[in-house]
Coordinates of N, CA and C in Angstrom, one line a residue:
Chain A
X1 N -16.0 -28.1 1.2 CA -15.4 -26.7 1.1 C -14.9 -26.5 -0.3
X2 N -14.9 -25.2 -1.0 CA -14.4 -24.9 -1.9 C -12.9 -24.9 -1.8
X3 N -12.4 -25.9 -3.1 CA -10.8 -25.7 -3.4 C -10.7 -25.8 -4.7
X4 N -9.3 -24.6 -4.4 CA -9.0 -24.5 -6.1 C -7.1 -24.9 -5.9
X5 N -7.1 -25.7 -7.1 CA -6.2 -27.2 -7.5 C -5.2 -26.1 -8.6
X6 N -3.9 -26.0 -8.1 CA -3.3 -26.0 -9.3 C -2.2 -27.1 -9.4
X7 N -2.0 -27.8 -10.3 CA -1.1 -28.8 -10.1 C 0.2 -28.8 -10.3
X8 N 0.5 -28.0 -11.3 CA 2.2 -27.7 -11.8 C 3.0 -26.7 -10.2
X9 N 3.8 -26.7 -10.0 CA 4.5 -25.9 -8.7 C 5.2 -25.1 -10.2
X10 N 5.7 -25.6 -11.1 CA 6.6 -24.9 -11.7 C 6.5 -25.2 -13.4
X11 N 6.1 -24.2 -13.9 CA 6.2 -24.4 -15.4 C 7.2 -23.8 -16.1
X12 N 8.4 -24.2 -17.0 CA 9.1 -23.8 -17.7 C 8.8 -23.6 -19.2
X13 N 9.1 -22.7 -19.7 CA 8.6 -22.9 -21.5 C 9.6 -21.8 -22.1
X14 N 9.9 -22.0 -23.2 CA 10.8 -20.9 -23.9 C 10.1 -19.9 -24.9
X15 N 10.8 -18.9 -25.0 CA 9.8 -17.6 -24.8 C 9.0 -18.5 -26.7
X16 N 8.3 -17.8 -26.6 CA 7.9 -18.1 -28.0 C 6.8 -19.1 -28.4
X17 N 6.7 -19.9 -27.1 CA 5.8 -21.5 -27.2 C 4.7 -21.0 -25.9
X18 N 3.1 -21.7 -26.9 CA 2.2 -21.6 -26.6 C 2.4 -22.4 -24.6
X19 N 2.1 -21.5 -23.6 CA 1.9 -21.8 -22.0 C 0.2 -22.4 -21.7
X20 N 0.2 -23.1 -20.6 CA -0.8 -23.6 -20.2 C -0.7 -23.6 -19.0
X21 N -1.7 -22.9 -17.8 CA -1.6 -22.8 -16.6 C -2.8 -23.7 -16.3
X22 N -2.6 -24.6 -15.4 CA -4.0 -25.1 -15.2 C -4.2 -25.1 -14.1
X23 N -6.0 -25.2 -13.9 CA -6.4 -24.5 -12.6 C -7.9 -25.5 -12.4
X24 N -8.0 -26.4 -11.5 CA -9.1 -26.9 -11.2 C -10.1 -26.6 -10.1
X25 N -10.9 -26.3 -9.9 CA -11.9 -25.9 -8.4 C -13.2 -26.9 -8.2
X26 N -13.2 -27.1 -7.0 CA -14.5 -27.8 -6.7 C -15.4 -27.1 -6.6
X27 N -16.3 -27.5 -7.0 CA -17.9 -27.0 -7.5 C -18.8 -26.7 -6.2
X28 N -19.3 -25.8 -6.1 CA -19.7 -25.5 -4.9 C -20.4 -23.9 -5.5
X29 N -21.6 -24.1 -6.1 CA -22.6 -23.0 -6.3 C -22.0 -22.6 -7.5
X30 N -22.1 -21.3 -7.9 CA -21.6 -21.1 -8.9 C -20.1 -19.5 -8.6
X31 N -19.2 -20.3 -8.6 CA -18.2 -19.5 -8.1 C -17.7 -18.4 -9.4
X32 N -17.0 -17.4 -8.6 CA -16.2 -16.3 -9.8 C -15.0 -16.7 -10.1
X33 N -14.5 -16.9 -11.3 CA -12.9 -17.4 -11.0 C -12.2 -16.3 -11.6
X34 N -10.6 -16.1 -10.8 CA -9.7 -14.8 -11.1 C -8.1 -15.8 -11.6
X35 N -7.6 -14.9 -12.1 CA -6.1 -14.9 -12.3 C -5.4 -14.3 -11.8
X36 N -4.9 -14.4 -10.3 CA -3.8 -13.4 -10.1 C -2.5 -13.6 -10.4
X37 N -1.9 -12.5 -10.5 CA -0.6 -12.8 -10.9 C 1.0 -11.6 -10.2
X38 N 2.0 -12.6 -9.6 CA 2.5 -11.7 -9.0 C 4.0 -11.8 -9.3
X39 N 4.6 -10.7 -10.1 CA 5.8 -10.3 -10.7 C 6.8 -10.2 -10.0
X40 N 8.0 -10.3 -9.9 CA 8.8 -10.4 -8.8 C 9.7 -8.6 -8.4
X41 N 9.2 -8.9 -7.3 CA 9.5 -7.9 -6.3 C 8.0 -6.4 -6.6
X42 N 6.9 -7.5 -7.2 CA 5.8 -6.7 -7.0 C 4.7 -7.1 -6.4
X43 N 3.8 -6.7 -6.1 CA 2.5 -7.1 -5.3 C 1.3 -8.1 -6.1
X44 N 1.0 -8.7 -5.3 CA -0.3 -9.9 -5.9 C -1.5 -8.8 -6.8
X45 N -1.3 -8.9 -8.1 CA -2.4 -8.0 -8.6 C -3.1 -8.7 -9.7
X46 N -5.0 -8.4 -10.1 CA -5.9 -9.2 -10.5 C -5.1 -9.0 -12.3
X47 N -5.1 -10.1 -12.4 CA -5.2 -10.5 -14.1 C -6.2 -10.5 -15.1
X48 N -6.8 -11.3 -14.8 CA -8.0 -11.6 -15.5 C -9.1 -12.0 -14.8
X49 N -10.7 -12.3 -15.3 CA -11.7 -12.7 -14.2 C -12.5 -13.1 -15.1
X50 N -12.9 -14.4 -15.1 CA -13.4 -15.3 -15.9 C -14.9 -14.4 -16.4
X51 N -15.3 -13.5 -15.6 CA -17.3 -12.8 -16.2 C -16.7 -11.8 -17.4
X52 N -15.2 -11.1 -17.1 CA -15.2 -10.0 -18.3 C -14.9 -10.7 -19.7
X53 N -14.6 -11.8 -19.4 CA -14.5 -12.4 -20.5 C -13.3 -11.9 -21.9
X54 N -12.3 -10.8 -21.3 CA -11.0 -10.4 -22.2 C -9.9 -11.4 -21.9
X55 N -8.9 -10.9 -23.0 CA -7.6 -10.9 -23.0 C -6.7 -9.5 -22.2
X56 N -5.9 -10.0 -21.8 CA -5.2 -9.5 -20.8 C -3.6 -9.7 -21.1
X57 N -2.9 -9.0 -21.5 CA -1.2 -9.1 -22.0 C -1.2 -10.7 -22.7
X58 N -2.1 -10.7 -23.6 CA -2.4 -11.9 -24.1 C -3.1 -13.0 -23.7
X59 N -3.1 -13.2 -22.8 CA -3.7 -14.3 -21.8 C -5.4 -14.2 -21.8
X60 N -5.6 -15.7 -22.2 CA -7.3 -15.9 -21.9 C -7.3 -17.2 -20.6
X61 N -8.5 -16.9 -20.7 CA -9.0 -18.1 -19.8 C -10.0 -18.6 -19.8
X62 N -10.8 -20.3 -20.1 CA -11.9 -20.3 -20.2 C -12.6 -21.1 -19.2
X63 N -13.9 -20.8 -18.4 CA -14.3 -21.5 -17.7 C -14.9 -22.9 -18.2
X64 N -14.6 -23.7 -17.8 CA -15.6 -25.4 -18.6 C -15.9 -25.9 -17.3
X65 N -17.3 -25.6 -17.3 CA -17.9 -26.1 -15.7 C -17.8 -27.2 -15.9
X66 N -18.0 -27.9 -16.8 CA -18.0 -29.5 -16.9 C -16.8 -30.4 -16.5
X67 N -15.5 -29.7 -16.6 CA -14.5 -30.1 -15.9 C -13.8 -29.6 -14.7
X68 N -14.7 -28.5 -14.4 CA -14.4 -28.1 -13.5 C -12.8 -27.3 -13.7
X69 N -13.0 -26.4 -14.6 CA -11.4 -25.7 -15.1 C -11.7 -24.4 -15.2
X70 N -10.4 -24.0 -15.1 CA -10.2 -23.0 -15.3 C -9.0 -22.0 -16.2
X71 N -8.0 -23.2 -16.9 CA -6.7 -22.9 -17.0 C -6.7 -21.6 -17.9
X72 N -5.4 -21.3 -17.8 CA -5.0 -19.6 -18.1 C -3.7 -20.1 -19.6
X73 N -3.7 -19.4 -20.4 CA -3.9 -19.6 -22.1 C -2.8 -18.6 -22.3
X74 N -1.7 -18.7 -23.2 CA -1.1 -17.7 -23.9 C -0.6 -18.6 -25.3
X75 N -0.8 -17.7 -26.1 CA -0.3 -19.1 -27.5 C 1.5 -18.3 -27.3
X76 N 2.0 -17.2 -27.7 CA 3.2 -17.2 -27.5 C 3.8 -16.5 -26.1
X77 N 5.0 -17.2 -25.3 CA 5.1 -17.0 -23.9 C 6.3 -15.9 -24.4
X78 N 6.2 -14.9 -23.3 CA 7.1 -13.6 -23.6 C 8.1 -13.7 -21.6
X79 N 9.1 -12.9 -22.0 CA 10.4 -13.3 -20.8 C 9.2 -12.7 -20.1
X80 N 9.2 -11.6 -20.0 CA 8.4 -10.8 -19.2 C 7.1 -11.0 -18.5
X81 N 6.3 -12.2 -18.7 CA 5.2 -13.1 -18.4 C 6.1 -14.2 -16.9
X82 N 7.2 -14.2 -16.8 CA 7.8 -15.2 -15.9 C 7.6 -14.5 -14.5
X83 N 6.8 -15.3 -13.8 CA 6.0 -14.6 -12.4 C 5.4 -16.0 -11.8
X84 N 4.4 -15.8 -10.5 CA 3.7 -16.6 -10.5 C 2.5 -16.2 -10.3
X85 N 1.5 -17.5 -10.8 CA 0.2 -17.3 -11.0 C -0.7 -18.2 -10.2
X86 N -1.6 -17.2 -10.1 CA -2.3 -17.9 -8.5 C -3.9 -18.2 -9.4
X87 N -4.9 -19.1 -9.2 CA -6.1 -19.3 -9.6 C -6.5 -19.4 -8.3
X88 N -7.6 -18.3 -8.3 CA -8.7 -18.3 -7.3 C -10.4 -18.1 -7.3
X89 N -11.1 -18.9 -7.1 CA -12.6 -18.9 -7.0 C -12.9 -18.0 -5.4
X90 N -14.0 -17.7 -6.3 CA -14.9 -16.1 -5.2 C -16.2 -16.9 -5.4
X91 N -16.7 -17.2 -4.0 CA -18.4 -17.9 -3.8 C -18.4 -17.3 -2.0
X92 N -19.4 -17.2 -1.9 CA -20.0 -17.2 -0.6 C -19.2 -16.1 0.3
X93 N -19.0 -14.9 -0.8 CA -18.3 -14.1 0.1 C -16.2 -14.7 0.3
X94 N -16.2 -15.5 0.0 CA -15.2 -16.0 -0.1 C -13.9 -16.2 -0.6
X95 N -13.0 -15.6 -0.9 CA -11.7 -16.1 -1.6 C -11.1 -17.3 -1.3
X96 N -10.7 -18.6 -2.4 CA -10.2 -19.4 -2.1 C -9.0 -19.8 -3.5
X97 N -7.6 -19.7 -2.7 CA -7.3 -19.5 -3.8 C -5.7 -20.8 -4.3
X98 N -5.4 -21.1 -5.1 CA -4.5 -22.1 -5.4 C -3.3 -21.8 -4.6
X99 N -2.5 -23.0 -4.9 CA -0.7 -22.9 -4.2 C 0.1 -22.0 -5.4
X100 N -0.5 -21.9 -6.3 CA 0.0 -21.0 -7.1 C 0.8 -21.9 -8.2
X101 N 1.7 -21.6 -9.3 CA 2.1 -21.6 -10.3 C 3.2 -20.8 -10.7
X102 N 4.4 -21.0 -10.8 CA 5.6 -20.5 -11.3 C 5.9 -20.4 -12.3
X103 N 5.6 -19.3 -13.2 CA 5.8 -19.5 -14.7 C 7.7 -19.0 -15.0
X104 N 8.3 -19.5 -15.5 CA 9.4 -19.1 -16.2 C 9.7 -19.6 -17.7
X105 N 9.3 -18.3 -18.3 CA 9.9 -18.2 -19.5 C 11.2 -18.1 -20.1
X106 N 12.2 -18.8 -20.4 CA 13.4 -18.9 -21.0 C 13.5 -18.1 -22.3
X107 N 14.5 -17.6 -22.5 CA 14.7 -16.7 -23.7 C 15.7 -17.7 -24.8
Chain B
X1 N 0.4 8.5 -1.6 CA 0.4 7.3 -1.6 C -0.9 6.5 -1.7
X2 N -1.0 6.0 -2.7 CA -2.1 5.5 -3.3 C -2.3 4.0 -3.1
X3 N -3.0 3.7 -3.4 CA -3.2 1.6 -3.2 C -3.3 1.1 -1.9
X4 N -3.1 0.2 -1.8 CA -2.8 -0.6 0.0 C -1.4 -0.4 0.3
X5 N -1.2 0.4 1.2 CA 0.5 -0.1 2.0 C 0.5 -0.4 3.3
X6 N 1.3 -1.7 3.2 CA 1.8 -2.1 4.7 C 2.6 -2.0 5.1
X7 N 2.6 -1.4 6.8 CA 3.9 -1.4 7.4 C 4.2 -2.5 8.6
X8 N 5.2 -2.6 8.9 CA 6.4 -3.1 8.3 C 6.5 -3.7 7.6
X9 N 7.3 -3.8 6.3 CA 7.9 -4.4 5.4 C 8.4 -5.8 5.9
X10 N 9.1 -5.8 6.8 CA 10.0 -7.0 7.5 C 10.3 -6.7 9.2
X11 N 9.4 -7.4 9.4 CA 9.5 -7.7 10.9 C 10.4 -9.2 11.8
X12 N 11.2 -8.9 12.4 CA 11.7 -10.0 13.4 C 11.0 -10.0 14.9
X13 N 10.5 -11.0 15.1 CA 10.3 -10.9 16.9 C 10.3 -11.9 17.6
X14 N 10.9 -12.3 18.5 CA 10.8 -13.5 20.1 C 9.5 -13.5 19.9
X15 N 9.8 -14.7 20.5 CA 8.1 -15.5 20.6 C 7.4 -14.8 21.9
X16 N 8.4 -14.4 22.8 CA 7.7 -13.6 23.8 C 6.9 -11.9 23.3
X17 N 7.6 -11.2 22.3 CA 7.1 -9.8 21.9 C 5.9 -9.9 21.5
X18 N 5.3 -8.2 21.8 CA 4.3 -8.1 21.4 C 4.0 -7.3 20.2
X19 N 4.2 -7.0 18.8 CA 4.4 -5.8 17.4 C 3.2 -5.9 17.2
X20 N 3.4 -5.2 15.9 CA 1.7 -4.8 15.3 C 1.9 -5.1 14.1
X21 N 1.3 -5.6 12.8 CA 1.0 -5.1 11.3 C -0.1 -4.0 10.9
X22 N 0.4 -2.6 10.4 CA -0.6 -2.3 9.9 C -0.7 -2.0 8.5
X23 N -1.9 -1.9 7.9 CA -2.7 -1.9 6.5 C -3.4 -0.2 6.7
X24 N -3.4 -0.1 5.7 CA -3.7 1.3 5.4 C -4.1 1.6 3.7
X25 N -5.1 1.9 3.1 CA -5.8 1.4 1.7 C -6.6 3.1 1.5
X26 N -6.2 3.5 0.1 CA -6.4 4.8 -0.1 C -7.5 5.1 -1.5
X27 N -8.1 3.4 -1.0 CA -9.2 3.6 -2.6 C -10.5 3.7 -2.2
X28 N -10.8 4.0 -0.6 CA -11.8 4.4 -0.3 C -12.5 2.8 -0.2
X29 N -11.8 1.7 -0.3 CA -13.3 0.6 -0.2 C -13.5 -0.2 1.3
X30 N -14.9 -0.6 1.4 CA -15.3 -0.4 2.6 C -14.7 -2.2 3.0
X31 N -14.1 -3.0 2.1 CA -13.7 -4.1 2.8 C -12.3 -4.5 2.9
X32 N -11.9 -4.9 4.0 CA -10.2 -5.0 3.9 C -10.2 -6.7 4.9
X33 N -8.7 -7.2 4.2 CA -8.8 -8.6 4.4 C -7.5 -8.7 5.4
X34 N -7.1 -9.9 5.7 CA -5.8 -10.1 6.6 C -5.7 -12.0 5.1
X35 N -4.7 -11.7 4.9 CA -4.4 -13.2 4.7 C -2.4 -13.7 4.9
X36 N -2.5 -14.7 5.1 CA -0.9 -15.5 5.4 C -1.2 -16.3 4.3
X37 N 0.7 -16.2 3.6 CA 1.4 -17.0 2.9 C 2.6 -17.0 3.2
X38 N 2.1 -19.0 3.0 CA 3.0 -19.6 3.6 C 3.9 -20.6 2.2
X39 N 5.2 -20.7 2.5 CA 6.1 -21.6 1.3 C 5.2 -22.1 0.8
X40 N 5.1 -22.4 -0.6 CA 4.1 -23.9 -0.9 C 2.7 -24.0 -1.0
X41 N 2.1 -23.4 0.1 CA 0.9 -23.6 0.6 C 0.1 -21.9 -0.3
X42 N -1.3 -22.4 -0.1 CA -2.2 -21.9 -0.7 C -2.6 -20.5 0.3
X43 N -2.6 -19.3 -0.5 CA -3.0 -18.0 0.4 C -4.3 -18.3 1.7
X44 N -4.3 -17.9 2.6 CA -4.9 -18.3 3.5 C -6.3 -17.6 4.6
X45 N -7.2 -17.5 4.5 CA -7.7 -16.0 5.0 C -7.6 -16.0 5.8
X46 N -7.5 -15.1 6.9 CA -7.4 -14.9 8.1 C -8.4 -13.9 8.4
X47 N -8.4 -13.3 8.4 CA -9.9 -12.2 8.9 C -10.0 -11.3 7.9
X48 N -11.9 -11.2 7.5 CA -12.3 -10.4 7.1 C -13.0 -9.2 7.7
X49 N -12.9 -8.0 7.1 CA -13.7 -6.8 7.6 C -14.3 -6.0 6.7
X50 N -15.8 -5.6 7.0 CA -16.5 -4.8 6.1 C -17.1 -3.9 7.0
X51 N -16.8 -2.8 6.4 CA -17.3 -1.4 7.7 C -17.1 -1.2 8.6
X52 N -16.0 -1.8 9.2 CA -15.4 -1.7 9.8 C -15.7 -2.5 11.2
X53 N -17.1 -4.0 11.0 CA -16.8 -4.9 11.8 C -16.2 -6.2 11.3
X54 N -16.1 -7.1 12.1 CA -15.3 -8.4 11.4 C -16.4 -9.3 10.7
X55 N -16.4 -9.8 10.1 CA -17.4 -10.7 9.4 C -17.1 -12.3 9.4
X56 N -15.4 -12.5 9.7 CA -14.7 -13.8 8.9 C -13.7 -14.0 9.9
X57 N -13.6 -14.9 10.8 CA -12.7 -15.3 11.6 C -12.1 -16.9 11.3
X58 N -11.4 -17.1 10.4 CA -11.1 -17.8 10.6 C -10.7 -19.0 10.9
X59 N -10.7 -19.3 12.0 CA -10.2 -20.1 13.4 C -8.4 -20.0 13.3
X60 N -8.8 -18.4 13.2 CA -7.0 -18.0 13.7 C -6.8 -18.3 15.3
X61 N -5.6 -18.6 15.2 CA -5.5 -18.6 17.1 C -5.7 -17.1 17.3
X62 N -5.6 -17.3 19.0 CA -6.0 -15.9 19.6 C -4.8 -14.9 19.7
X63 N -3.4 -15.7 19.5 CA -2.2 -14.7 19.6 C -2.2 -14.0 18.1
X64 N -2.8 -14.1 17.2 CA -3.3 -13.1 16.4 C -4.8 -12.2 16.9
X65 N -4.7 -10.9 16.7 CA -5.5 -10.4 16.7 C -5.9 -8.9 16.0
X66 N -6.8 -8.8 15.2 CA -7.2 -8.0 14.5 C -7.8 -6.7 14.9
X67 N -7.3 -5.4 14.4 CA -8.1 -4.3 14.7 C -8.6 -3.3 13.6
X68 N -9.4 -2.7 13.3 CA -10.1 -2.4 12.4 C -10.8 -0.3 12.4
X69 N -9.9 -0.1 13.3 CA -10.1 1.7 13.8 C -11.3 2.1 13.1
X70 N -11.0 2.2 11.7 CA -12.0 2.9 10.2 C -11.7 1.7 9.1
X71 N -12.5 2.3 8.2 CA -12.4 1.7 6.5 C -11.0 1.8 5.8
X72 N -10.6 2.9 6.5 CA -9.2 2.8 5.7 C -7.7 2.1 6.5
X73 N -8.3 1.5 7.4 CA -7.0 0.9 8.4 C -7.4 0.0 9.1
X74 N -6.0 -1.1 8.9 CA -6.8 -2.3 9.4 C -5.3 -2.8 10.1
X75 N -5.4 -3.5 11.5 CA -4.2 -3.7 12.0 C -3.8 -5.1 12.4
X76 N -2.8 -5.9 12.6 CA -2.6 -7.3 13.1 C -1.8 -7.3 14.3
X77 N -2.2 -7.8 15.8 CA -1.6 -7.2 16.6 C -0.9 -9.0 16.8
X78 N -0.1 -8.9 17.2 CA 1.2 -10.5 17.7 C 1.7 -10.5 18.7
X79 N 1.2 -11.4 19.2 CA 1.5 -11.6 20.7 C 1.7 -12.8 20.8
X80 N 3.0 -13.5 21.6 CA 3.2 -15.1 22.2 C 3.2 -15.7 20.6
X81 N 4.1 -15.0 19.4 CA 4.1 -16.3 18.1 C 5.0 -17.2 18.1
X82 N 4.2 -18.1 17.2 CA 5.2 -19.4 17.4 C 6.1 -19.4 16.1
X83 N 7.2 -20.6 15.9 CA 8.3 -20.0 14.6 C 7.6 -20.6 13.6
X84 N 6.2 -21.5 13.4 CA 5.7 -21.7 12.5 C 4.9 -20.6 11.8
X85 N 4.4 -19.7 12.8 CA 3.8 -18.6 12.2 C 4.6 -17.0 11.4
X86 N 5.8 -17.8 11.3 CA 6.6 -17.2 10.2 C 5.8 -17.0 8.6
X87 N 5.9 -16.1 8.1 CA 5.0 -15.9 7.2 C 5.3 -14.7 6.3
X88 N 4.7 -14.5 4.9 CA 4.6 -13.2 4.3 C 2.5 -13.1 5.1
X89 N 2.3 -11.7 5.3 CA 1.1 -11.4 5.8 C 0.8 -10.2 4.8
X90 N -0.2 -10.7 4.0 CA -0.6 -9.9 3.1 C -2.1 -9.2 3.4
X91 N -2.3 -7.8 3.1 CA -3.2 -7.3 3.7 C -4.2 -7.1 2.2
X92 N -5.6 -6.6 2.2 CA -6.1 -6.6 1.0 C -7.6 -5.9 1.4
X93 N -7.9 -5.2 0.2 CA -9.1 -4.5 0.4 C -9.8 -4.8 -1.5
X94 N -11.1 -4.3 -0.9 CA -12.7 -4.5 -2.2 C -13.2 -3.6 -1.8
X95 N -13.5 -3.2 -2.8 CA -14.5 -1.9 -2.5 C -16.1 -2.1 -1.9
X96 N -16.5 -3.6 -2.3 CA -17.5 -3.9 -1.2 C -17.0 -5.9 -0.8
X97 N -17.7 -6.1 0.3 CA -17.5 -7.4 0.6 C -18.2 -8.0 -0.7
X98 N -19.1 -8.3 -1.6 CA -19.6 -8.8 -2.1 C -19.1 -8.6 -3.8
X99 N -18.4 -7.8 -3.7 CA -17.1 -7.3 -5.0 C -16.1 -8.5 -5.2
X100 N -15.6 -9.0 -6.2 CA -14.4 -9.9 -6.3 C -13.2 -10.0 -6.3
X101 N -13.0 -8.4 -6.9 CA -11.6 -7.9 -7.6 C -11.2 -7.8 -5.5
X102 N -9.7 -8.2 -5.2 CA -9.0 -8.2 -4.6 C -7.8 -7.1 -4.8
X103 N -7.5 -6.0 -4.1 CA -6.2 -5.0 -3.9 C -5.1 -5.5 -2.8
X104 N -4.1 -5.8 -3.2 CA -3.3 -6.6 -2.3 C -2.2 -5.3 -1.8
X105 N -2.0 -5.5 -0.7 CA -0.6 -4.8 -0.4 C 0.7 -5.4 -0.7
X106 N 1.6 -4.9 -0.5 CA 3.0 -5.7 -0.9 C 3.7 -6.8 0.7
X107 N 2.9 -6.8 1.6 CA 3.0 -7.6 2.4 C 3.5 -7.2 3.7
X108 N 4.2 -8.0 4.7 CA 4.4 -7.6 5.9 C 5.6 -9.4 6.2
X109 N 7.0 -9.5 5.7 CA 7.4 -10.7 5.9 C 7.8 -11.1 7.5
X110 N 7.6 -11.8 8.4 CA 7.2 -11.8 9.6 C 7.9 -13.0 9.8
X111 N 9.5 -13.1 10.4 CA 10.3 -14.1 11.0 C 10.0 -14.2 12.6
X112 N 9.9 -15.0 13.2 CA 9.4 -15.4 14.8 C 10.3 -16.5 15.4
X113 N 11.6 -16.2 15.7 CA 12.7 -16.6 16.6 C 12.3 -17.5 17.4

């Protein structure tokens, strides 16, 4: 079955320093991977998606099928980025998606 | 009122009650989802719908049950829950099942006594 791995529960970083969210999925055809990201006291909304291939409030992401990754990229972290971030692969009709990711930015 | 909205916001109920969750999505797309999140744990699907039949059951128990009127409304009916099935229940629509982009609603947080 398709899973997607995030390993950190909680990342801390102060505003200013490059963040790393990481995101691993098992391989199983060739899946879509997304970024969601949900702000507090707002709703689960898409970030980014590995096909459009942008930046997004700074944020990239690159797929490396060879590792099976996915992690999500900011070189400087801003207060306002402190949320959590979900990594999810789309195959077979499917949403499957991480435990999620707690980003807090310190000022 | 635009986007996905769910009602209730915050539901309490005895394990004996019978409530409802409903979803209601104003972007016109023909697929709408049911998922649970739970502390810790990874969002979860619980049933899919496209056009308004089910497509995706995923070995929810039966004291959940889903209803699907039209494209724009999708319902969770609870009956006999247990206090594990405390939950945020997040509702969600794609404009087609085979689409990626996910529209979430703001949830339904569901305590069960």
């Amino acid at each position: 079955a398709q899973r997607v791995t995030q390993p950190e529960k909680l990342l801390s970083v102060f505003k200013g320093a490059p963040v790393e969210l990481k995101c691993n999925y098992s391989y199983s055809g060739s899946p879509e991977l997304f970024w969601y990201v949900q702000y507090s006291r707002q709703r689960l909304q898409l970030l980014l998606r590995h096909i459009s291939r942008e930046s997004i409030k700074g944020f990239t992401a690159d797929l490396n099928k060879g590792e099976t990754s996915f992690h999500l990229k900011k070189p400087f972290a801003q207060e306002e980025d402190s949320a959590m971030y979900y990594c999810a692969s789309y195959n077979f009709n499917k949403f499957y998606f991480g435990s999620g990711t707690k980003l807090n930015v310190k000022p | 009122e635009t986007g996905v909205t769910q009602t209730p916001r915050h539901l309490v109920m005895g394990m004996t009650n019978k409530k409802s969750l409903k979803c209601e999505q104003h972007l016109g797309h023909n697929a709408m989802y049911w998922y649970k999140q739970s502390a810790k744990k990874p969002l979860e699907l619980m049933f899919v719908y496209s056009l308004e039949e089910r497509v995706e059951n995923n070995s929810v128990p039966s004291r959940f049950s889903p209803e699907c009127p039209n494209s724009s409304h999708l319902f969770l009916h609870l009956h006999t829950l247990q206090p594990e099935d405390s939950a945020l229940y997040l509702c969600a629509s794609s404009q087609d099942l085979g689409t990626g982009e996910l529209f979430f609603g703001e949830g339904s947080r569901l305590t069960v006594l």
